[in-house]
Each structure stands twice: as structure tokens, then as C-alpha cells.
JSON list of C-alpha atoms in Angstrom, two decimals:
[
{"chain": "G", "resi": 494, "resn": "MET", "atom": "CA", "xyz": [11.25, -14.93, 12.00]},
{"chain": "G", "resi": 495, "resn": "ALA", "atom": "CA", "xyz": [8.58, -13.68, 9.41]},
{"chain": "G", "resi": 496, "resn": "HIS", "atom": "CA", "xyz": [8.19, -15.64, 6.19]},
{"chain": "G", "resi": 497, "resn": "ILE", "atom": "CA", "xyz": [6.53, -14.69, 3.08]},
{"chain": "G", "resi": 498, "resn": "THR", "atom": "CA", "xyz": [5.21, -15.98, -0.12]},
{"chain": "G", "resi": 499, "resn": "LEU", "atom": "CA", "xyz": [5.37, -14.15, -2.68]},
{"chain": "G", "resi": 500, "resn": "ARG", "atom": "CA", "xyz": [4.04, -15.11, -6.33]},
{"chain": "G", "resi": 501, "resn": "VAL", "atom": "CA", "xyz": [4.93, -12.71, -9.92]},
{"chain": "G", "resi": 502, "resn": "LEU", "atom": "CA", "xyz": [1.53, -12.25, -12.03]},
{"chain": "G", "resi": 503, "resn": "ASP", "atom": "CA", "xyz": [2.87, -9.74, -14.44]},
{"chain": "G", "resi": 504, "resn": "GLY", "atom": "CA", "xyz": [6.83, -9.74, -15.88]},
{"chain": "G", "resi": 505, "resn": "ALA", "atom": "CA", "xyz": [9.39, -11.01, -17.53]},
{"chain": "G", "resi": 506, "resn": "ASP", "atom": "CA", "xyz": [8.80, -13.46, -14.52]},
{"chain": "G", "resi": 507, "resn": "ARG", "atom": "CA", "xyz": [5.36, -14.18, -14.41]},
{"chain": "G", "resi": 508, "resn": "GLY", "atom": "CA", "xyz": [4.36, -18.10, -12.64]},
{"chain": "G", "resi": 509, "resn": "ARG", "atom": "CA", "xyz": [7.32, -17.83, -10.76]},
{"chain": "G", "resi": 510, "resn": "VAL", "atom": "CA", "xyz": [6.68, -18.34, -6.77]},
{"chain": "G", "resi": 511, "resn": "TYR", "atom": "CA", "xyz": [9.24, -17.24, -4.22]},
{"chain": "G", "resi": 512, "resn": "ASP", "atom": "CA", "xyz": [7.41, -19.89, -0.89]},
{"chain": "G", "resi": 513, "resn": "GLN", "atom": "CA", "xyz": [8.53, -19.37, 2.24]},
{"chain": "G", "resi": 514, "resn": "MET", "atom": "CA", "xyz": [11.49, -16.89, 1.88]},
{"chain": "G", "resi": 515, "resn": "THR", "atom": "CA", "xyz": [12.65, -15.27, 5.52]},
{"chain": "G", "resi": 516, "resn": "VAL", "atom": "CA", "xyz": [12.45, -12.09, 6.32]},
{"chain": "G", "resi": 517, "resn": "PRO", "atom": "CA", "xyz": [14.14, -9.90, 5.88]},
{"chain": "G", "resi": 518, "resn": "ILE", "atom": "CA", "xyz": [14.54, -9.43, 1.90]},
{"chain": "G", "resi": 519, "resn": "THR", "atom": "CA", "xyz": [16.00, -7.63, -1.52]},
{"chain": "G", "resi": 520, "resn": "ILE", "atom": "CA", "xyz": [13.84, -6.94, -4.49]},
{"chain": "G", "resi": 521, "resn": "GLY", "atom": "CA", "xyz": [15.95, -6.05, -7.61]},
{"chain": "G", "resi": 522, "resn": "ARG", "atom": "CA", "xyz": [17.28, -6.97, -10.90]},
{"chain": "G", "resi": 523, "resn": "GLU", "atom": "CA", "xyz": [21.44, -7.63, -9.75]},
{"chain": "G", "resi": 524, "resn": "GLU", "atom": "CA", "xyz": [23.01, -11.29, -7.90]},
{"chain": "G", "resi": 525, "resn": "GLY", "atom": "CA", "xyz": [22.57, -10.53, -4.02]},
{"chain": "G", "resi": 526, "resn": "ASN", "atom": "CA", "xyz": [19.04, -9.73, -4.10]},
{"chain": "G", "resi": 527, "resn": "ASN", "atom": "CA", "xyz": [16.78, -12.66, -2.33]},
{"chain": "G", "resi": 528, "resn": "ILE", "atom": "CA", "xyz": [14.42, -12.03, -5.43]},
{"chain": "G", "resi": 529, "resn": "GLN", "atom": "CA", "xyz": [16.21, -11.24, -8.53]},
{"chain": "G", "resi": 530, "resn": "LEU", "atom": "CA", "xyz": [13.87, -9.61, -11.92]},
{"chain": "G", "resi": 531, "resn": "ASN", "atom": "CA", "xyz": [14.44, -10.25, -15.04]},
{"chain": "G", "resi": 532, "resn": "ASP", "atom": "CA", "xyz": [13.54, -6.64, -15.71]},
{"chain": "G", "resi": 533, "resn": "GLU", "atom": "CA", "xyz": [15.35, -3.51, -17.21]},
{"chain": "G", "resi": 534, "resn": "ARG", "atom": "CA", "xyz": [13.29, -1.13, -15.35]},
{"chain": "G", "resi": 535, "resn": "VAL", "atom": "CA", "xyz": [13.53, -2.61, -11.83]},
{"chain": "G", "resi": 536, "resn": "SER", "atom": "CA", "xyz": [16.67, -1.40, -10.56]},
{"chain": "G", "resi": 537, "resn": "ARG", "atom": "CA", "xyz": [19.71, -3.15, -9.11]},
{"chain": "G", "resi": 538, "resn": "PHE", "atom": "CA", "xyz": [18.81, -2.49, -5.52]},
{"chain": "G", "resi": 539, "resn": "HIS", "atom": "CA", "xyz": [14.62, -2.22, -5.30]},
{"chain": "G", "resi": 540, "resn": "LEU", "atom": "CA", "xyz": [13.06, -2.94, -2.47]},
{"chain": "G", "resi": 541, "resn": "LYS", "atom": "CA", "xyz": [13.50, -4.04, 1.03]},
{"chain": "G", "resi": 542, "resn": "ILE", "atom": "CA", "xyz": [10.98, -6.34, 3.20]},
{"chain": "G", "resi": 543, "resn": "GLN", "atom": "CA", "xyz": [11.51, -6.43, 6.63]},
{"chain": "G", "resi": 544, "resn": "GLU", "atom": "CA", "xyz": [10.05, -7.48, 9.74]},
{"chain": "G", "resi": 545, "resn": "ASP", "atom": "CA", "xyz": [9.65, -4.67, 12.56]},
{"chain": "G", "resi": 546, "resn": "HIS", "atom": "CA", "xyz": [6.81, -5.54, 15.60]},
{"chain": "G", "resi": 547, "resn": "GLY", "atom": "CA", "xyz": [5.78, -8.03, 14.23]},
{"chain": "G", "resi": 548, "resn": "LYS", "atom": "CA", "xyz": [4.72, -6.28, 10.97]},
{"chain": "G", "resi": 549, "resn": "LEU", "atom": "CA", "xyz": [6.42, -7.11, 7.11]},
{"chain": "G", "resi": 550, "resn": "VAL", "atom": "CA", "xyz": [7.46, -2.95, 6.08]},
{"chain": "G", "resi": 551, "resn": "LEU", "atom": "CA", "xyz": [7.73, -2.10, 2.82]},
{"chain": "G", "resi": 552, "resn": "THR", "atom": "CA", "xyz": [10.88, -0.03, 2.05]},
{"chain": "G", "resi": 553, "resn": "ASP", "atom": "CA", "xyz": [11.47, 1.64, -1.65]},
{"chain": "G", "resi": 554, "resn": "LEU", "atom": "CA", "xyz": [15.25, 1.85, -1.48]},
{"chain": "G", "resi": 555, "resn": "GLU", "atom": "CA", "xyz": [15.59, 5.17, -3.81]},
{"chain": "G", "resi": 556, "resn": "SER", "atom": "CA", "xyz": [15.05, 3.03, -6.59]},
{"chain": "G", "resi": 557, "resn": "THR", "atom": "CA", "xyz": [15.40, 5.23, -10.28]},
{"chain": "G", "resi": 558, "resn": "ASN", "atom": "CA", "xyz": [10.64, 3.77, -11.05]},
{"chain": "G", "resi": 559, "resn": "GLY", "atom": "CA", "xyz": [9.34, 3.44, -8.08]},
{"chain": "G", "resi": 560, "resn": "THR", "atom": "CA", "xyz": [7.64, 1.12, -5.96]},
{"chain": "G", "resi": 561, "resn": "LYS", "atom": "CA", "xyz": [4.44, 1.31, -6.27]},
{"chain": "G", "resi": 562, "resn": "VAL", "atom": "CA", "xyz": [1.91, -1.39, -4.11]},
{"chain": "G", "resi": 563, "resn": "ASN", "atom": "CA", "xyz": [-2.01, -1.30, -4.99]},
{"chain": "G", "resi": 564, "resn": "GLY", "atom": "CA", "xyz": [-2.04, 1.59, -7.62]},
{"chain": "G", "resi": 565, "resn": "GLU", "atom": "CA", "xyz": [-0.54, 3.75, -4.80]},
{"chain": "G", "resi": 566, "resn": "THR", "atom": "CA", "xyz": [3.30, 5.40, -5.46]},
{"chain": "G", "resi": 567, "resn": "ILE", "atom": "CA", "xyz": [4.86, 4.66, -2.04]},
{"chain": "G", "resi": 568, "resn": "GLN", "atom": "CA", "xyz": [8.08, 5.25, -0.31]},
{"chain": "G", "resi": 569, "resn": "LEU", "atom": "CA", "xyz": [6.71, 3.24, 3.32]},
{"chain": "G", "resi": 570, "resn": "ARG", "atom": "CA", "xyz": [4.07, 1.04, 3.45]},
{"chain": "G", "resi": 571, "resn": "ILE", "atom": "CA", "xyz": [2.71, -1.92, 5.67]},
{"chain": "G", "resi": 572, "resn": "LEU", "atom": "CA", "xyz": [1.94, -5.41, 3.34]},
{"chain": "G", "resi": 573, "resn": "ARG", "atom": "CA", "xyz": [-1.50, -6.86, 3.73]},
{"chain": "G", "resi": 574, "resn": "PHE", "atom": "CA", "xyz": [-2.10, -10.64, 2.87]},
{"chain": "G", "resi": 575, "resn": "GLY", "atom": "CA", "xyz": [-2.95, -9.87, -0.77]},
{"chain": "G", "resi": 576, "resn": "ASP", "atom": "CA", "xyz": [-1.42, -6.71, -1.75]},
{"chain": "G", "resi": 577, "resn": "MET", "atom": "CA", "xyz": [-0.59, -5.91, -5.40]},
{"chain": "G", "resi": 578, "resn": "ILE", "atom": "CA", "xyz": [3.11, -4.33, -5.63]},
{"chain": "G", "resi": 579, "resn": "ALA", "atom": "CA", "xyz": [4.92, -3.54, -9.16]},
{"chain": "G", "resi": 580, "resn": "VAL", "atom": "CA", "xyz": [8.31, -2.51, -9.49]},
{"chain": "G", "resi": 581, "resn": "GLY", "atom": "CA", "xyz": [9.20, -2.28, -13.70]},
{"chain": "G", "resi": 582, "resn": "ARG", "atom": "CA", "xyz": [7.07, -4.15, -15.74]},
{"chain": "G", "resi": 583, "resn": "SER", "atom": "CA", "xyz": [6.45, -6.34, -12.65]},
{"chain": "G", "resi": 584, "resn": "ILE", "atom": "CA", "xyz": [3.38, -7.42, -10.64]},
{"chain": "G", "resi": 585, "resn": "LEU", "atom": "CA", "xyz": [4.34, -9.71, -7.92]},
{"chain": "G", "resi": 586, "resn": "LEU", "atom": "CA", "xyz": [1.16, -11.17, -5.54]},
{"chain": "G", "resi": 587, "resn": "PHE", "atom": "CA", "xyz": [1.20, -10.85, -1.13]},
{"chain": "G", "resi": 588, "resn": "GLY", "atom": "CA", "xyz": [1.01, -13.95, 0.76]},
{"chain": "G", "resi": 589, "resn": "THR", "atom": "CA", "xyz": [-0.15, -17.35, 0.22]},
{"chain": "G", "resi": 590, "resn": "ARG", "atom": "CA", "xyz": [-3.54, -18.60, -1.34]},
{"chain": "G", "resi": 591, "resn": "GLU", "atom": "CA", "xyz": [-4.69, -19.49, 1.75]},
{"chain": "G", "resi": 592, "resn": "GLU", "atom": "CA", "xyz": [-3.75, -16.17, 3.36]},
{"chain": "G", "resi": 593, "resn": "ILE", "atom": "CA", "xyz": [-4.87, -14.28, 0.67]},
{"chain": "G", "resi": 594, "resn": "ALA", "atom": "CA", "xyz": [-8.75, -16.37, 1.05]},
{"chain": "G", "resi": 595, "resn": "HIS", "atom": "CA", "xyz": [-8.49, -15.86, 5.72]},
{"chain": "G", "resi": 596, "resn": "ARG", "atom": "CA", "xyz": [-7.95, -11.74, 4.91]},
{"chain": "G", "resi": 597, "resn": "LEU", "atom": "CA", "xyz": [-10.74, -11.19, 1.87]},
{"chain": "G", "resi": 598, "resn": "SER", "atom": "CA", "xyz": [-13.49, -13.68, 4.40]},
{"chain": "G", "resi": 599, "resn": "LYS", "atom": "CA", "xyz": [-12.41, -11.03, 6.43]},
{"chain": "G", "resi": 600, "resn": "LEU", "atom": "CA", "xyz": [-12.93, -8.04, 4.37]},
{"chain": "G", "resi": 601, "resn": "LYS", "atom": "CA", "xyz": [-16.52, -10.09, 3.12]},
{"chain": "G", "resi": 602, "resn": "GLY", "atom": "CA", "xyz": [-17.29, -10.32, 6.30]},
{"chain": "G", "resi": 603, "resn": "GLU", "atom": "CA", "xyz": [-17.77, -13.38, 5.97]},
{"chain": "G", "resi": 604, "resn": "PRO", "atom": "CA", "xyz": [-16.43, -16.64, 8.69]},
{"chain": "G", "resi": 605, "resn": "SER", "atom": "CA", "xyz": [-12.68, -17.27, 7.82]},
{"chain": "G", "resi": 606, "resn": "ASN", "atom": "CA", "xyz": [-12.58, -20.84, 6.15]},
{"chain": "G", "resi": 607, "resn": "ALA", "atom": "CA", "xyz": [-9.49, -20.07, 4.18]},
{"chain": "G", "resi": 608, "resn": "HIS", "atom": "CA", "xyz": [-8.62, -24.21, 3.54]},
{"chain": "G", "resi": 609, "resn": "ALA", "atom": "CA", "xyz": [-12.68, -24.13, 1.73]},
{"chain": "G", "resi": 610, "resn": "SER", "atom": "CA", "xyz": [-11.17, -20.56, -0.26]},
{"chain": "G", "resi": 611, "resn": "ALA", "atom": "CA", "xyz": [-7.80, -21.80, -0.98]},
{"chain": "G", "resi": 612, "resn": "SER", "atom": "CA", "xyz": [-8.73, -24.62, -2.38]},
{"chain": "G", "resi": 613, "resn": "ALA", "atom": "CA", "xyz": [-11.33, -23.08, -4.79]},
{"chain": "G", "resi": 614, "resn": "SER", "atom": "CA", "xyz": [-8.69, -20.71, -5.66]},
{"chain": "G", "resi": 615, "resn": "HIS", "atom": "CA", "xyz": [-6.26, -23.57, -6.48]},
{"chain": "G", "resi": 616, "resn": "SER", "atom": "CA", "xyz": [-9.09, -25.42, -8.71]},
{"chain": "G", "resi": 617, "resn": "GLY", "atom": "CA", "xyz": [-9.03, -21.65, -11.24]},
{"chain": "G", "resi": 618, "resn": "SER", "atom": "CA", "xyz": [-6.32, -20.82, -13.33]},
{"chain": "G", "resi": 619, "resn": "HIS", "atom": "CA", "xyz": [-3.11, -18.95, -11.68]},
{"chain": "G", "resi": 620, "resn": "GLY", "atom": "CA", "xyz": [-4.43, -15.89, -15.04]},
{"chain": "G", "resi": 621, "resn": "ASN", "atom": "CA", "xyz": [-8.00, -16.23, -13.29]},
{"chain": "G", "resi": 622, "resn": "LEU", "atom": "CA", "xyz": [-6.24, -14.62, -9.47]},
{"chain": "G", "resi": 623, "resn": "SER", "atom": "CA", "xyz": [-4.22, -12.18, -11.08]},
{"chain": "G", "resi": 624, "resn": "LYS", "atom": "CA", "xyz": [-7.08, -10.69, -13.06]},
{"chain": "G", "resi": 625, "resn": "ASN", "atom": "CA", "xyz": [-9.55, -10.57, -10.17]},
{"chain": "G", "resi": 626, "resn": "TRP", "atom": "CA", "xyz": [-6.54, -8.61, -8.27]},
{"chain": "G", "resi": 627, "resn": "MET", "atom": "CA", "xyz": [-5.98, -6.72, -10.36]},
{"chain": "G", "resi": 628, "resn": "THR", "atom": "CA", "xyz": [-9.37, -5.07, -11.31]},
{"chain": "G", "resi": 629, "resn": "PRO", "atom": "CA", "xyz": [-9.30, -1.76, -9.81]},
{"chain": "G", "resi": 630, "resn": "GLU", "atom": "CA", "xyz": [-12.82, -2.46, -7.44]},
{"chain": "G", "resi": 631, "resn": "TRP", "atom": "CA", "xyz": [-10.77, -4.34, -5.95]},
{"chain": "G", "resi": 632, "resn": "VAL", "atom": "CA", "xyz": [-8.24, -2.49, -4.83]},
{"chain": "G", "resi": 633, "resn": "GLU", "atom": "CA", "xyz": [-10.90, 1.01, -3.91]},
{"chain": "G", "resi": 634, "resn": "LYS", "atom": "CA", "xyz": [-12.04, -2.00, -1.28]},
{"chain": "G", "resi": 635, "resn": "LEU", "atom": "CA", "xyz": [-8.88, -2.86, 0.49]},
{"chain": "G", "resi": 636, "resn": "ARG", "atom": "CA", "xyz": [-8.29, 0.90, 0.44]},
{"chain": "G", "resi": 637, "resn": "GLU", "atom": "CA", "xyz": [-11.65, 2.22, 1.74]},
{"chain": "G", "resi": 638, "resn": "VAL", "atom": "CA", "xyz": [-12.00, -1.70, 4.20]},
{"chain": "G", "resi": 639, "resn": "ASP", "atom": "CA", "xyz": [-9.44, -1.99, 5.37]},
{"chain": "G", "resi": 640, "resn": "LEU", "atom": "CA", "xyz": [-8.24, 0.91, 6.99]},
{"chain": "G", "resi": 641, "resn": "PRO", "atom": "CA", "xyz": [-4.93, 1.03, 7.98]},
{"chain": "G", "resi": 642, "resn": "PRO", "atom": "CA", "xyz": [-4.40, 0.61, 12.33]},
{"chain": "G", "resi": 643, "resn": "LEU", "atom": "CA", "xyz": [-2.65, 3.48, 14.58]},
{"chain": "G", "resi": 644, "resn": "PRO", "atom": "CA", "xyz": [1.62, 2.96, 15.15]},
{"chain": "G", "resi": 645, "resn": "ASP", "atom": "CA", "xyz": [1.72, 0.76, 18.22]},
{"chain": "G", "resi": 646, "resn": "HIS", "atom": "CA", "xyz": [5.28, 0.65, 20.36]},
{"chain": "G", "resi": 647, "resn": "LEU", "atom": "CA", "xyz": [5.10, 4.50, 20.17]},
{"chain": "G", "resi": 648, "resn": "SER", "atom": "CA", "xyz": [7.11, 6.49, 23.18]},
{"chain": "G", "resi": 649, "resn": "PRO", "atom": "CA", "xyz": [4.33, 9.07, 25.12]},
{"chain": "G", "resi": 650, "resn": "GLY", "atom": "CA", "xyz": [6.03, 12.37, 22.46]},
{"chain": "G", "resi": 651, "resn": "GLN", "atom": "CA", "xyz": [5.34, 10.32, 19.56]},
{"chain": "G", "resi": 652, "resn": "ASN", "atom": "CA", "xyz": [2.51, 9.54, 20.60]},
{"chain": "G", "resi": 653, "resn": "ALA", "atom": "CA", "xyz": [1.38, 13.21, 21.27]},
{"chain": "G", "resi": 654, "resn": "GLN", "atom": "CA", "xyz": [2.88, 14.15, 17.80]},
{"chain": "G", "resi": 655, "resn": "LEU", "atom": "CA", "xyz": [0.65, 11.99, 15.86]},
{"chain": "G", "resi": 656, "resn": "SER", "atom": "CA", "xyz": [-2.33, 13.12, 18.31]},
{"chain": "G", "resi": 657, "resn": "GLU", "atom": "CA", "xyz": [-1.32, 16.80, 16.94]},
{"chain": "G", "resi": 658, "resn": "LEU", "atom": "CA", "xyz": [-0.31, 16.16, 13.51]},
{"chain": "G", "resi": 659, "resn": "LEU", "atom": "CA", "xyz": [-4.32, 14.16, 13.59]},
{"chain": "G", "resi": 660, "resn": "GLU", "atom": "CA", "xyz": [-6.32, 17.16, 15.33]},
{"chain": "G", "resi": 661, "resn": "PHE", "atom": "CA", "xyz": [-4.54, 19.60, 12.38]},
{"chain": "G", "resi": 662, "resn": "VAL", "atom": "CA", "xyz": [-6.28, 17.48, 10.06]},
{"chain": "G", "resi": 663, "resn": "ASN", "atom": "CA", "xyz": [-8.97, 17.00, 11.92]},
{"chain": "G", "resi": 664, "resn": "SER", "atom": "CA", "xyz": [-9.72, 20.36, 12.45]},
{"chain": "G", "resi": 665, "resn": "ARG", "atom": "CA", "xyz": [-9.04, 21.26, 8.73]},
{"chain": "G", "resi": 666, "resn": "ILE", "atom": "CA", "xyz": [-11.53, 18.99, 7.41]},
{"chain": "G", "resi": 667, "resn": "GLN", "atom": "CA", "xyz": [-14.73, 19.88, 10.00]},
{"chain": "G", "resi": 668, "resn": "ASP", "atom": "CA", "xyz": [-13.66, 24.31, 8.38]},
{"chain": "G", "resi": 669, "resn": "LEU", "atom": "CA", "xyz": [-13.81, 22.50, 4.94]},
{"chain": "G", "resi": 670, "resn": "THR", "atom": "CA", "xyz": [-16.64, 20.60, 4.79]},
{"chain": "G", "resi": 671, "resn": "SER", "atom": "CA", "xyz": [-18.94, 22.95, 7.57]},
{"chain": "G", "resi": 672, "resn": "LYS", "atom": "CA", "xyz": [-18.01, 25.54, 4.43]},
{"chain": "G", "resi": 673, "resn": "VAL", "atom": "CA", "xyz": [-19.13, 23.51, 1.80]},
{"chain": "G", "resi": 674, "resn": "GLU", "atom": "CA", "xyz": [-22.94, 24.31, -0.37]},
{"chain": "G", "resi": 675, "resn": "LEU", "atom": "CA", "xyz": [-24.67, 21.17, -0.94]},
{"chain": "G", "resi": 676, "resn": "ASP", "atom": "CA", "xyz": [-26.97, 20.46, -3.45]},
{"chain": "G", "resi": 677, "resn": "ARG", "atom": "CA", "xyz": [-29.40, 17.90, -1.88]},
{"chain": "G", "resi": 678, "resn": "LYS", "atom": "CA", "xyz": [-31.45, 18.28, -5.56]},
{"chain": "G", "resi": 679, "resn": "ASN", "atom": "CA", "xyz": [-28.29, 16.65, -7.87]},
{"chain": "G", "resi": 680, "resn": "GLN", "atom": "CA", "xyz": [-26.41, 15.13, -4.38]},
{"chain": "G", "resi": 681, "resn": "LYS", "atom": "CA", "xyz": [-23.58, 17.64, -4.25]},
{"chain": "G", "resi": 682, "resn": "VAL", "atom": "CA", "xyz": [-21.52, 19.61, -2.87]},
{"chain": "G", "resi": 683, "resn": "ALA", "atom": "CA", "xyz": [-19.58, 22.17, -4.01]},
{"chain": "G", "resi": 684, "resn": "LEU", "atom": "CA", "xyz": [-16.43, 24.05, -2.51]},
{"chain": "G", "resi": 685, "resn": "ASP", "atom": "CA", "xyz": [-15.15, 27.88, -3.49]},
{"chain": "G", "resi": 686, "resn": "PHE", "atom": "CA", "xyz": [-12.15, 28.62, -4.89]},
{"chain": "G", "resi": 687, "resn": "PHE", "atom": "CA", "xyz": [-10.25, 29.23, -1.42]},
{"chain": "G", "resi": 688, "resn": "GLN", "atom": "CA", "xyz": [-11.53, 26.82, 0.37]},
{"chain": "G", "resi": 689, "resn": "TRP", "atom": "CA", "xyz": [-10.66, 23.80, -2.54]},
{"chain": "G", "resi": 690, "resn": "GLN", "atom": "CA", "xyz": [-6.95, 26.33, -2.38]},
{"chain": "G", "resi": 691, "resn": "GLN", "atom": "CA", "xyz": [-6.50, 25.42, 0.62]},
{"chain": "G", "resi": 692, "resn": "LEU", "atom": "CA", "xyz": [-8.30, 21.98, 0.76]},
{"chain": "G", "resi": 693, "resn": "LEU", "atom": "CA", "xyz": [-4.42, 21.63, -1.89]},
{"chain": "G", "resi": 694, "resn": "ASP", "atom": "CA", "xyz": [-2.41, 23.34, 0.54]},
{"chain": "G", "resi": 695, "resn": "MET", "atom": "CA", "xyz": [-3.05, 20.06, 3.20]},
{"chain": "G", "resi": 696, "resn": "GLN", "atom": "CA", "xyz": [-3.16, 17.75, 0.23]},
{"chain": "G", "resi": 697, "resn": "SER", "atom": "CA", "xyz": [0.13, 19.74, -0.38]},
{"chain": "G", "resi": 698, "resn": "ARG", "atom": "CA", "xyz": [1.35, 19.42, 4.25]},
{"chain": "G", "resi": 699, "resn": "ILE", "atom": "CA", "xyz": [0.83, 15.70, 4.35]},
{"chain": "G", "resi": 700, "resn": "ALA", "atom": "CA", "xyz": [3.10, 14.32, 1.02]},
{"chain": "G", "resi": 701, "resn": "GLU", "atom": "CA", "xyz": [5.98, 16.88, 1.97]},
{"chain": "G", "resi": 702, "resn": "TYR", "atom": "CA", "xyz": [5.27, 14.57, 6.15]},
{"chain": "G", "resi": 703, "resn": "LEU", "atom": "CA", "xyz": [5.51, 11.92, 4.18]},
{"chain": "G", "resi": 704, "resn": "ARG", "atom": "CA", "xyz": [8.37, 11.80, 1.36]},
{"chain": "G", "resi": 705, "resn": "GLN", "atom": "CA", "xyz": [9.84, 12.79, 4.90]},
{"chain": "G", "resi": 706, "resn": "ILE", "atom": "CA", "xyz": [8.44, 10.04, 7.30]},
{"chain": "G", "resi": 707, "resn": "GLY", "atom": "CA", "xyz": [9.90, 7.85, 3.72]},
{"chain": "G", "resi": 708, "resn": "ASP", "atom": "CA", "xyz": [13.32, 9.59, 3.26]},
{"chain": "G", "resi": 709, "resn": "PRO", "atom": "CA", "xyz": [14.22, 10.91, 5.95]},
{"chain": "G", "resi": 710, "resn": "ASP", "atom": "CA", "xyz": [18.19, 12.59, 4.84]},
{"chain": "G", "resi": 711, "resn": "ARG", "atom": "CA", "xyz": [16.33, 13.10, 1.21]},
{"chain": "G", "resi": 712, "resn": "PRO", "atom": "CA", "xyz": [16.03, 17.48, 0.40]}
]
């Protein structure tokens, strides 16, 4: 059974630490949640975190104002140590200092020395920790380096469906990249209007897929 730690970086409950909580948990404004936030922009039951096949999955419970992870609005997301969860006016940091330090060392390609890094974090202020993790540079670092792995425990049919979907996206990208105009002098590329519309159409299709996966019953 998994245990998680969440620390409130910003909002009315700033500074609170919810340590080693047993999943599944819910977060919301009302009593009955495992974490009750004093935030009027948080829904009564805003989100749920549960374990599935060894991974921790965050699900937005059709909240009014939505949930963001690392600045991106989500319906479903596999959590990783150091992720910032924004609900209403509150921001929560996922993971202990040791867990985050270990992930940081992996992202930087350094030998893992979580305890030493964690000690250094303890020597600084809580405010410095939150400031470091709220910079756009760190968010981009997480998106670029920590590529989500392919899902496991899929049936042969689900693997075939996923392969077909990725093949479609890959073929569209190949088609677009083969037709771009290169301006090597100014280090720029250009798409014509038709190609730009194809790119927007693909983004629209992926957005629709994400909506269907996050909430299959929603039209």
C-alpha cells in the first residue's frame, strides 16, 4: 500500500505538510476529504489520488475550476516526485525532500545522493524550496527530460490500439516536417497555411482523445 507526502506551497493552508498518507485519498473543500483545503475556489471534492499497478494516478473529479499539474490543465495524470498540483488558489508539492532530491539527481544525470541533497534542502527555508519549483525553467525541465513511459499491463488489443494511435501521430508529424521550408541563415522553419491547419487539426484530435480518456461518460 502506497504512502504519499504533500506539502502546501501557496494558498490559505500554506506551510501545512500531509506526511505519509495512505492512498487512495481525496482533496477538497468539505469535511470528509483526506485533505481539506480552506480555499473557496476548490470544489467540495476536487481530486483523487490512487495507486494503480504501482503508479500514483491523480484524477480530477469534475471540479469547477480544474486541476493543473506543473502548469498544465489535466483530467488524469501519473504523479512524479516534485510535481506541483494547483487547485484553486492552492499549490501542493508532491513528495518528500528525499524523494524529490533523488529525482532531481536523476534528471541532472548525477549520482543519486538523496540524503545529502535533502540535508541541503533542510538547511534552506521552505520559501526557497517553493520558489525554486515554481520557476518556468523547472517546469520545462520536467516536461523535456522526464518523458512519460509507455503504459504497461495492456492487453494485446490495447497495445494494438495504442500502436495505431502513435502511428497516426507519427505519420502526420513526418508529413509536416518533410514539407517545412528551412531558413538556415536565420535558423527558422516555416509552414504554409494548409500545413498549419493540419497541425491544429492534429492538436484538436489529441485534445478530444484526452477528454475521452479522462472522462469517458462526458460528451
